Amino acid sequence: MHLLGPSLLLLANILEYLAFSDSSKWRVEHPHTLYSWEGACVWIPCTYTVYSGRKDELEELIVYRNYKYDEATKSFEGLILYNDTKPWKGPDPLERVQFLGDQRSNCTIHINPVLEEDDGWLGLRMIKKNSKWMERIDLNVSKTPLPLQIQLPPEIQEFREATLTCLLNFSCPGYNIQLQWSLEGDPGGSLKERAITLTSLTTKTISTQSKLTFQPRWTQHGKNLTCQLWDRKAEQMLSKATVLLDVKHVPKLKIEGSPKEVNVTEGESVTMTCQVISSNPEVRNIAWLKDGTRLREQKTSTLTLFSVTKKMSGKYQCEAFNDVGSGQSDAVVLQVYYAPEPSRVEIFSSTAKEGDQVVMTCMSLANPPPTNYTWYHNGVAVPGRTSKIFQIPAVLLSQAGKYSCMAENRLGSSQIGQETELDIQYAPKEVTTVIENPMRIQEGDTVTLSCNYSSSNPGVTQYVWNFQGSQMKQPHEVLIIQKVAWNTRPITCAACNQWCSWAPIVNLDVQYAPKDVRVQQIIPSSEIRSGNRVRLECNFSSSRPRDVRFFWKKNGIFLKEGKELSFDSVSPEDAGNYNCFVNNSIGQTMSEARTLQVLYAPRMLHVAISPKDQVMEGKKAILTCESDANPPVLQYTWFDWKNQNLHHYDQMLRLDPVKIQHSGAYRCEATNQLGRVQSPPSTLTVYYSPETIGRRVAVGVGFCLATLLLAFWGVKLQRSWKRIRSQQGLQESSSGQSFFVRKQKVRRAPLSEEPNSLGCYNPVMEDAVSYAALRFPVGDNDTPRTGDARTLETEGPSPNTDDTVTYSVLKKCRVGDYENVLPNSPEDEGIHYSELVHLGVGERPQAQEAVEYVTLK
C-alpha cells in the first residue's frame, strides 16, 4: 500500500508528461522537506520554469493536501487548500493559504497558521495553456515546536576564537521567534551581544541559525552552554538544547615559597613549590625558569636553592606541559640581601650645555637599596647632597669637573668608585644678520647677507638660514639672493656647533609694483540682469609704495580712470571683458579679465526657413527658431497659422517630407528663466510637384466631363417626365376604369418567345413611359365611361358578369420595345412581373392568390 500511492503518482506524472512533452517541460525548485509545528506558519519558497516555445502565463494554480491520483478519472483528488485562476486576485491576508508568486516564474506559498493535520505532503497543481504539472512538497508538522541543534567545532581551545551554531530547521517571515544563548556561570549574559542570527529562506534550504563567536577561557571548561528558542510575542521558551563545553587549555600554575616572602640574606637557603591549578588534558612534565631562562636538571615540582648568593636573585617561574602546550606560573622574585658594591657616577651626557639641567646618578648594586649617599666634586664632599640623584637645574661653567659618590645600606657602605668628568659647553653667542646692500632693495635685485657671532664652544661648524619658510644649511656665513621676490619674508640665520643660536629677524623691505590686482563686483552681489545697477571696483592686495592710480579697459579699449566703474542701467551691450590697471612708482599691474554677463529674456526672435521659404512637396524643410538670450533658451514651442500648439519643443522643426498641408505661417516661442517671447510669423509655401499637378488636372477634367454628362441626362429626364405627365392626363380623361402598373418584382423573360408580339417598339415614345388602358367587362356595379380606349380584346359584352380580369399578353419585338427591358443587363434571362391595381369606379375586388401576371417580353 505504501508503494501504490507513489507509483500511481509517478504514472500520472508520466502520462501528463507524455501528453505535453511536445510543447513544454517543467522544472520546479523548492526545499525537499519543510518543517513546522502546530500554530506556527510555513513559508515555501518555490520557483518554476517551463521550457517551451511559447511564453504563456500561468492560468490556474491549485494547492492540494495529501492528494492522490485517481486512475479511473485520470485526475488528482485531495483536500484543496487554495485555488485561483487567471486573472489573479492577489494574496488575501485573511486566507490561511496565500499564493505569493506570479504567472511567470515564482510559485511561493505561505500557510499561516499551519495545522497538525497538514502533516504529509502538498500538491502544487500548475496549469498553463496546453501544459500541466503536479509538484509534490513534503511537509512535516509536529505537535510541539521543533528541537534545536547545537553544532560545535571539532575542538575548542582557550583564547582561540570559536564559532558555535544553534540550528533550527524552520523560518517563516512574520512569525516572531528568537534564538538566545546562555552560559552557566555567566549571569550577565555577555554572550547575547556576540551572537548573530542568520535566516536562510531559499529553494534549497530553510533554516534559522544563531552563530555565537567568542574566545573561550579555561574557567569555562565543563560549563553548560544552552540555546533557547523564544516566542517573543508570548514571551515564553518553546524549546532548548544544551551542550557541555570542553575547553582545551594549557596548565594553569602558581608557586608557593618557603619562606613565603622569598627574601633571604646572602648565604641562606630557599624552597619553592609549583602547584597545578587546572590542566586539560593532563600535565606531562614540569620545568623551572629564572629570568626567562630554563634551569637545567630541575624537572620536579619543588625547587630548593642552598646557600644563595646575590647572583641567584631574580624572577622564578615554573612551567608545565600537556598536549595543548605549556603554561607558566606568575613570577616570584627572589631577593638576596647584601652590602653595596663599589659605586660609580652616571651622567646622561658627559658633555652638558651651559644653562641646561644636569642629572647625575650614583650607581651601586645593593639589597636592600642604599639609604644614604655622599657626593664629591673634584675630591671635595658636596654638602647637603645625600640622595642617589645629584641634580643641577641650570649648570654653570664653574660646575664643570670630576664627580664621585659613596652608597650605604643597613649591611654596610660601598667603596668610592672611579670619578666621572662633567664638561660644560655652550652655543654660539651674539649672532646677527647683516644686509650688505648699500641702497634700498627693489623686486628682482641681488641681495647679499652675512651671519656673524662673537664666541662659540665648540667652534661653529655650519650656518642655517631661515629663508621663505624653509631652512638652508651651508658651511660659510654669506647668503646671496638672486632676483629677490617682492613677497620675501623676514630673514634670520643661526650659527651652529652642537647647538644653534639664532640671530634677530631682518626685514629686507622690498619695493614692488601693485600685486593681486582684481576686479570685484560690488553691486549686485549675485547675478546681473538687464536694467540692474552695476558697480565694479578695482582692488589689489599690496603695493610698496602705497601711492597708486587706477585705470579701466573694456575688451582691450581704454574707458576711464578711477577705482570704480558704474552702470546705472546695464544692458546686454555692456557685457564683455573688463580689466583694471594699478600703477605706482615702481611699475604697473593689470588684473585678469572680469567677464560681465548680463542676463536677459529672449530677444530678436525669428523663424529661419531652410533651404528657403518656398519648397516643393516631398522635399525637406527645416524651420529654426533663432534668438538671443542669456541664459540660453530652455524650451522652444512651435505654433502654426491656426495658433495651435504643435507640441514640438526643439529649436529646429523638421518637415520631412513636406506636404501641401504644411503651407502656412509658423511662429515659435522661446523660454528661459527670465521670460517667454514669441516670434513674428514666417510663411512656408509648399507648391505642388509635377506629378500632383498631373493627377489633379486629370481629376478636374474628369469632374467637368461628369458634370456635363449629368446635366445632359438631367435635361433629357425632365423632357421625358413632361411627356409622361401629358399622356397620363389624356388617359385619365378617356376612361373611368384605368389601371397603373406598380412594379413589385422584376424578372426577365426567356429569349425563346414567339415572334408574334402584340406590343412593338414605338420610335416616337423612345424616352417616355407607356401605359396601356385595359377595360374589364362591364358588371353590375360598373358604368362604362365615354371616351375609354378600347382594344380588340375588350370590345363586346362578356358572357360572364363577374369581375374576372381579362389580361392581354404583350410581347416585345426582339430588338427591345419597352424601357423596363434592359438590353445590356447581365440578367437578360430574368422575368419582370407587374401587379395590376384596379382604379375603376366601385369597390375594388378582393385580392386573389391565384393572380396571373402580365409577362413583358
Short mmCIF file of N, CA and C in Angstrom, two decimals, residues 428-557:
data_model
loop_
_atom_site.label_atom_id
_atom_site.label_comp_id
_atom_site.label_asym_id
_atom_site.label_seq_id
_atom_site.Cartn_x
_atom_site.Cartn_y
_atom_site.Cartn_z
N PRO A 428 76.91 79.20 20.08
CA PRO A 428 77.49 80.50 19.68
C PRO A 428 76.70 81.66 20.29
N LYS A 429 77.42 82.71 20.61
CA LYS A 429 76.82 83.85 21.27
C LYS A 429 76.81 85.06 20.35
N GLU A 430 75.81 85.99 20.61
CA GLU A 430 75.66 87.27 19.92
C GLU A 430 75.66 87.10 18.40
N VAL A 431 74.74 86.27 17.90
CA VAL A 431 74.61 86.02 16.46
C VAL A 431 73.75 87.12 15.86
N THR A 432 74.17 87.70 14.68
CA THR A 432 73.44 88.77 13.99
C THR A 432 73.43 88.51 12.49
N THR A 433 72.38 89.08 11.82
CA THR A 433 72.26 89.01 10.36
C THR A 433 72.49 90.40 9.81
N VAL A 434 73.43 90.54 8.86
CA VAL A 434 73.83 91.85 8.32
C VAL A 434 73.50 91.89 6.84
N ILE A 435 72.79 93.01 6.40
CA ILE A 435 72.48 93.23 4.98
C ILE A 435 73.63 94.04 4.39
N GLU A 436 74.25 93.51 3.33
CA GLU A 436 75.41 94.14 2.73
C GLU A 436 75.03 95.15 1.66
N ASN A 437 73.78 95.20 1.15
CA ASN A 437 73.38 96.15 0.09
C ASN A 437 73.36 97.56 0.66
N PRO A 438 73.97 98.54 -0.07
CA PRO A 438 74.03 99.91 0.47
C PRO A 438 72.74 100.70 0.26
N MET A 439 71.90 100.40 -0.80
CA MET A 439 70.72 101.20 -1.13
C MET A 439 69.45 100.37 -0.88
N ARG A 440 68.26 101.04 -1.15
CA ARG A 440 67.00 100.33 -0.98
C ARG A 440 66.88 99.20 -2.00
N ILE A 441 66.14 98.16 -1.61
CA ILE A 441 66.05 96.94 -2.43
C ILE A 441 64.72 96.94 -3.19
N GLN A 442 64.82 96.71 -4.53
CA GLN A 442 63.63 96.55 -5.37
C GLN A 442 63.50 95.10 -5.81
N GLU A 443 62.26 94.78 -6.21
CA GLU A 443 61.98 93.41 -6.68
C GLU A 443 62.90 93.09 -7.85
N GLY A 444 63.56 91.90 -7.76
CA GLY A 444 64.48 91.48 -8.81
C GLY A 444 65.93 91.80 -8.55
N ASP A 445 66.24 92.58 -7.50
CA ASP A 445 67.64 92.90 -7.19
C ASP A 445 68.35 91.68 -6.58
N THR A 446 69.70 91.76 -6.57
CA THR A 446 70.53 90.75 -5.91
C THR A 446 70.87 91.26 -4.51
N VAL A 447 70.63 90.42 -3.49
CA VAL A 447 70.82 90.82 -2.10
C VAL A 447 71.89 89.92 -1.49
N THR A 448 72.83 90.52 -0.71
CA THR A 448 73.88 89.77 -0.03
C THR A 448 73.73 89.96 1.47
N LEU A 449 73.73 88.84 2.23
CA LEU A 449 73.62 88.88 3.68
C LEU A 449 74.74 88.04 4.28
N SER A 450 75.12 88.37 5.54
CA SER A 450 76.14 87.59 6.25
C SER A 450 75.67 87.34 7.67
N CYS A 451 76.12 86.16 8.23
CA CYS A 451 75.74 85.73 9.58
C CYS A 451 77.00 85.82 10.47
N ASN A 452 76.96 86.67 11.52
CA ASN A 452 78.11 86.90 12.39
C ASN A 452 77.80 86.45 13.82
N TYR A 453 78.88 86.11 14.63
CA TYR A 453 78.74 85.74 16.04
C TYR A 453 79.99 86.17 16.77
N SER A 454 79.92 86.18 18.13
CA SER A 454 81.06 86.64 18.95
C SER A 454 81.93 85.49 19.43
N SER A 455 81.34 84.39 19.99
CA SER A 455 82.12 83.27 20.51
C SER A 455 81.30 82.00 20.43
N SER A 456 82.02 80.81 20.57
CA SER A 456 81.32 79.52 20.49
C SER A 456 82.21 78.44 21.10
N ASN A 457 81.57 77.46 21.82
CA ASN A 457 82.30 76.31 22.36
C ASN A 457 81.41 75.07 22.25
N PRO A 458 81.76 74.13 21.39
CA PRO A 458 82.91 74.13 20.47
C PRO A 458 82.68 75.11 19.33
N GLY A 459 83.62 75.16 18.38
CA GLY A 459 83.55 76.12 17.30
C GLY A 459 82.37 75.87 16.36
N VAL A 460 81.99 76.90 15.59
CA VAL A 460 80.86 76.82 14.64
C VAL A 460 81.25 75.93 13.47
N THR A 461 80.40 75.03 13.13
CA THR A 461 80.66 74.09 12.02
C THR A 461 79.77 74.37 10.81
N GLN A 462 78.61 75.04 11.00
CA GLN A 462 77.74 75.34 9.86
C GLN A 462 76.79 76.49 10.22
N TYR A 463 76.17 77.03 9.14
CA TYR A 463 75.23 78.13 9.29
C TYR A 463 73.88 77.69 8.70
N VAL A 464 72.85 78.14 9.34
CA VAL A 464 71.48 77.80 8.89
C VAL A 464 70.75 79.10 8.62
N TRP A 465 70.14 79.21 7.41
CA TRP A 465 69.37 80.40 7.03
C TRP A 465 67.89 80.00 6.95
N ASN A 466 67.07 80.77 7.60
CA ASN A 466 65.61 80.60 7.52
C ASN A 466 65.09 81.59 6.48
N PHE A 467 64.86 81.05 5.25
CA PHE A 467 64.53 81.91 4.11
C PHE A 467 63.27 81.37 3.43
N GLN A 468 62.26 82.23 3.34
CA GLN A 468 60.99 81.92 2.68
C GLN A 468 60.34 80.66 3.27
N GLY A 469 60.38 80.49 4.56
CA GLY A 469 59.71 79.38 5.22
C GLY A 469 60.47 78.08 5.22
N SER A 470 61.64 78.04 4.64
CA SER A 470 62.45 76.82 4.64
C SER A 470 63.85 77.15 5.13
N GLN A 471 64.54 76.13 5.57
CA GLN A 471 65.88 76.31 6.12
C GLN A 471 66.92 75.78 5.15
N MET A 472 68.01 76.57 5.00
CA MET A 472 69.13 76.17 4.15
C MET A 472 70.39 76.11 5.02
N LYS A 473 71.12 75.01 4.90
CA LYS A 473 72.36 74.84 5.66
C LYS A 473 73.55 74.99 4.71
N GLN A 474 74.56 75.69 5.18
CA GLN A 474 75.76 75.88 4.38
C GLN A 474 76.96 76.09 5.31
N PRO A 475 78.17 75.77 4.87
CA PRO A 475 79.36 75.86 5.75
C PRO A 475 79.88 77.28 5.93
N HIS A 476 79.53 78.22 5.08
CA HIS A 476 80.04 79.59 5.19
C HIS A 476 78.92 80.52 5.60
N GLU A 477 79.34 81.76 6.01
CA GLU A 477 78.38 82.66 6.64
C GLU A 477 77.66 83.58 5.68
N VAL A 478 77.96 83.60 4.36
CA VAL A 478 77.38 84.55 3.40
C VAL A 478 76.25 83.87 2.62
N LEU A 479 75.14 84.65 2.45
CA LEU A 479 73.98 84.18 1.65
C LEU A 479 73.70 85.22 0.58
N ILE A 480 73.67 84.80 -0.69
CA ILE A 480 73.38 85.68 -1.83
C ILE A 480 72.03 85.27 -2.40
N ILE A 481 71.10 86.26 -2.51
CA ILE A 481 69.75 86.02 -3.06
C ILE A 481 69.69 86.66 -4.43
N GLN A 482 69.55 85.85 -5.48
CA GLN A 482 69.43 86.34 -6.84
C GLN A 482 67.96 86.66 -7.13
N LYS A 483 67.73 87.88 -7.70
CA LYS A 483 66.38 88.30 -8.08
C LYS A 483 65.42 88.12 -6.91
N VAL A 484 65.58 88.97 -5.96
CA VAL A 484 64.76 88.87 -4.76
C VAL A 484 63.29 89.07 -5.11
N ALA A 485 62.43 88.32 -4.47
CA ALA A 485 60.99 88.38 -4.72
C ALA A 485 60.36 89.52 -3.94
N TRP A 486 59.19 89.99 -4.47
CA TRP A 486 58.51 91.12 -3.81
C TRP A 486 57.96 90.73 -2.43
N ASN A 487 57.61 89.43 -2.28
CA ASN A 487 57.00 88.99 -1.03
C ASN A 487 58.00 88.22 -0.17
N THR A 488 59.27 88.58 -0.28
CA THR A 488 60.28 87.91 0.51
C THR A 488 60.01 88.13 2.00
N ARG A 489 59.97 87.03 2.73
CA ARG A 489 59.69 87.13 4.16
C ARG A 489 60.92 87.62 4.93
N PRO A 490 60.70 88.03 6.18
CA PRO A 490 61.86 88.38 7.01
C PRO A 490 62.83 87.21 7.13
N ILE A 491 64.14 87.52 7.20
CA ILE A 491 65.18 86.51 7.14
C ILE A 491 65.95 86.52 8.46
N THR A 492 66.36 85.30 8.87
CA THR A 492 67.23 85.18 10.03
C THR A 492 68.22 84.05 9.78
N CYS A 493 69.31 84.03 10.57
CA CYS A 493 70.32 82.99 10.41
C CYS A 493 70.71 82.47 11.78
N ALA A 494 71.35 81.30 11.78
CA ALA A 494 71.82 80.67 13.01
C ALA A 494 73.24 80.17 12.79
N ALA A 495 74.08 80.40 13.80
CA ALA A 495 75.43 79.82 13.81
C ALA A 495 75.39 78.59 14.70
N CYS A 496 75.91 77.47 14.22
CA CYS A 496 75.73 76.19 14.91
C CYS A 496 77.04 75.50 15.16
N ASN A 497 77.18 74.96 16.39
CA ASN A 497 78.17 73.92 16.66
C ASN A 497 77.36 72.66 16.96
N GLN A 498 77.34 72.21 18.23
CA GLN A 498 76.40 71.15 18.56
C GLN A 498 74.99 71.71 18.75
N TRP A 499 74.93 73.03 19.02
CA TRP A 499 73.66 73.73 19.17
C TRP A 499 73.67 74.93 18.25
N CYS A 500 72.53 75.47 18.01
CA CYS A 500 72.40 76.61 17.11
C CYS A 500 71.87 77.81 17.87
N SER A 501 72.43 78.97 17.55
CA SER A 501 71.96 80.24 18.10
C SER A 501 71.44 81.09 16.96
N TRP A 502 70.20 81.60 17.10
CA TRP A 502 69.56 82.34 16.03
C TRP A 502 69.72 83.83 16.24
N ALA A 503 69.92 84.51 15.10
CA ALA A 503 70.02 85.97 15.11
C ALA A 503 68.63 86.58 15.07
N PRO A 504 68.49 87.88 15.44
CA PRO A 504 67.19 88.55 15.31
C PRO A 504 66.76 88.60 13.85
N ILE A 505 65.43 88.70 13.64
CA ILE A 505 64.86 88.71 12.28
C ILE A 505 65.17 90.04 11.60
N VAL A 506 65.49 89.97 10.28
CA VAL A 506 65.79 91.14 9.46
C VAL A 506 64.78 91.22 8.33
N ASN A 507 64.15 92.41 8.15
CA ASN A 507 63.19 92.63 7.06
C ASN A 507 63.90 93.35 5.93
N LEU A 508 63.83 92.80 4.69
CA LEU A 508 64.52 93.38 3.54
C LEU A 508 63.81 94.61 3.00
N ASP A 509 62.50 94.78 3.27
CA ASP A 509 61.72 95.95 2.81
C ASP A 509 61.84 96.10 1.29
N VAL A 510 61.40 95.07 0.52
CA VAL A 510 61.50 95.06 -0.94
C VAL A 510 60.39 95.94 -1.51
N GLN A 511 60.80 96.87 -2.47
CA GLN A 511 59.84 97.73 -3.17
C GLN A 511 59.35 96.98 -4.43
N TYR A 512 57.98 97.11 -4.75
CA TYR A 512 57.43 96.37 -5.90
C TYR A 512 56.17 97.05 -6.39
N ALA A 513 55.81 96.69 -7.63
CA ALA A 513 54.57 97.19 -8.24
C ALA A 513 53.36 96.54 -7.56
N PRO A 514 52.14 97.11 -7.75
CA PRO A 514 50.93 96.54 -7.10
C PRO A 514 50.77 95.06 -7.46
N LYS A 515 50.28 94.29 -6.50
CA LYS A 515 50.11 92.85 -6.66
C LYS A 515 48.64 92.48 -6.47
N ASP A 516 48.32 91.35 -7.11
CA ASP A 516 46.98 90.75 -6.98
C ASP A 516 45.90 91.76 -7.33
N VAL A 517 46.08 92.40 -8.49
CA VAL A 517 45.06 93.34 -8.96
C VAL A 517 43.87 92.53 -9.48
N ARG A 518 42.67 92.91 -9.07
CA ARG A 518 41.48 92.15 -9.43
C ARG A 518 40.27 93.07 -9.52
N VAL A 519 39.32 92.62 -10.31
CA VAL A 519 38.05 93.35 -10.47
C VAL A 519 37.02 92.65 -9.60
N GLN A 520 36.36 93.42 -8.73
CA GLN A 520 35.34 92.87 -7.84
C GLN A 520 33.99 93.49 -8.18
N GLN A 521 32.98 92.62 -8.19
CA GLN A 521 31.60 93.07 -8.43
C GLN A 521 30.97 93.40 -7.09
N ILE A 522 30.68 94.68 -6.89
CA ILE A 522 30.13 95.14 -5.62
C ILE A 522 28.60 95.09 -5.63
N ILE A 523 27.99 95.65 -6.68
CA ILE A 523 26.52 95.66 -6.82
C ILE A 523 26.19 95.15 -8.22
N PRO A 524 25.26 94.22 -8.35
CA PRO A 524 24.67 93.38 -7.29
C PRO A 524 25.66 92.29 -6.88
N SER A 525 25.37 91.64 -5.79
CA SER A 525 26.29 90.62 -5.29
C SER A 525 26.11 89.29 -6.00
N SER A 526 24.95 89.09 -6.67
CA SER A 526 24.70 87.82 -7.36
C SER A 526 24.64 88.08 -8.86
N GLU A 527 23.73 87.43 -9.54
CA GLU A 527 23.66 87.52 -11.00
C GLU A 527 23.18 88.92 -11.43
N ILE A 528 23.54 89.28 -12.67
CA ILE A 528 23.23 90.60 -13.22
C ILE A 528 22.16 90.42 -14.29
N ARG A 529 21.09 91.20 -14.16
CA ARG A 529 20.02 91.17 -15.16
C ARG A 529 19.98 92.53 -15.87
N SER A 530 19.46 92.49 -17.06
CA SER A 530 19.37 93.71 -17.85
C SER A 530 18.53 94.74 -17.10
N GLY A 531 19.07 95.98 -17.00
CA GLY A 531 18.38 97.04 -16.28
C GLY A 531 18.86 97.23 -14.87
N ASN A 532 19.65 96.28 -14.35
CA ASN A 532 20.16 96.42 -12.99
C ASN A 532 21.23 97.53 -12.93
N ARG A 533 21.43 98.01 -11.72
CA ARG A 533 22.54 98.92 -11.45
C ARG A 533 23.76 98.08 -11.08
N VAL A 534 24.89 98.33 -11.75
CA VAL A 534 26.09 97.52 -11.56
C VAL A 534 27.24 98.45 -11.18
N ARG A 535 28.02 97.98 -10.19
CA ARG A 535 29.21 98.74 -9.78
C ARG A 535 30.37 97.77 -9.63
N LEU A 536 31.43 98.03 -10.38
CA LEU A 536 32.66 97.24 -10.32
C LEU A 536 33.73 98.06 -9.60
N GLU A 537 34.57 97.36 -8.87
CA GLU A 537 35.63 98.02 -8.10
C GLU A 537 36.95 97.32 -8.36
N CYS A 538 38.01 98.14 -8.50
CA CYS A 538 39.35 97.62 -8.75
C CYS A 538 40.10 97.60 -7.43
N ASN A 539 40.57 96.43 -7.04
CA ASN A 539 41.28 96.26 -5.77
C ASN A 539 42.61 95.57 -6.00
N PHE A 540 43.49 95.68 -5.03
CA PHE A 540 44.77 94.98 -5.06
C PHE A 540 45.12 94.59 -3.63
N SER A 541 46.01 93.63 -3.51
CA SER A 541 46.35 93.13 -2.19
C SER A 541 47.43 93.96 -1.51
N SER A 542 48.47 94.33 -2.25
CA SER A 542 49.57 95.07 -1.62
C SER A 542 50.34 95.84 -2.68
N SER A 543 51.03 96.87 -2.20
CA SER A 543 51.87 97.69 -3.09
C SER A 543 52.86 98.44 -2.21
N ARG A 544 54.09 98.52 -2.70
CA ARG A 544 55.11 99.27 -1.96
C ARG A 544 55.90 100.09 -2.96
N PRO A 545 55.73 101.38 -3.00
CA PRO A 545 54.94 102.22 -2.09
C PRO A 545 53.43 102.10 -2.31
N ARG A 546 52.63 102.66 -1.39
CA ARG A 546 51.17 102.51 -1.42
C ARG A 546 50.48 103.51 -2.33
N ASP A 547 51.17 104.56 -2.78
CA ASP A 547 50.56 105.57 -3.63
C ASP A 547 50.34 104.98 -5.02
N VAL A 548 49.04 104.80 -5.44
CA VAL A 548 48.72 104.12 -6.70
C VAL A 548 47.66 104.90 -7.46
N ARG A 549 47.48 104.55 -8.76
CA ARG A 549 46.42 105.09 -9.63
C ARG A 549 45.71 103.91 -10.31
N PHE A 550 44.41 104.17 -10.72
CA PHE A 550 43.56 103.09 -11.26
C PHE A 550 43.11 103.49 -12.67
N PHE A 551 43.04 102.50 -13.59
CA PHE A 551 42.56 102.70 -14.97
C PHE A 551 41.71 101.48 -15.36
N TRP A 552 40.75 101.73 -16.33
CA TRP A 552 39.80 100.67 -16.77
C TRP A 552 39.87 100.49 -18.28
N LYS A 553 39.73 99.24 -18.71
CA LYS A 553 39.61 98.89 -20.13
C LYS A 553 38.50 97.86 -20.30
N LYS A 554 37.81 98.00 -21.47
CA LYS A 554 36.79 97.01 -21.84
C LYS A 554 37.20 96.41 -23.18
N ASN A 555 37.34 95.08 -23.18
CA ASN A 555 37.74 94.35 -24.39
C ASN A 555 39.00 94.95 -25.00
N GLY A 556 39.95 95.40 -24.12
CA GLY A 556 41.23 95.96 -24.57
C GLY A 556 41.19 97.42 -24.93
N ILE A 557 40.05 98.12 -24.77
CA ILE A 557 39.92 99.54 -25.15
C ILE A 557 39.80 100.36 -23.87
#
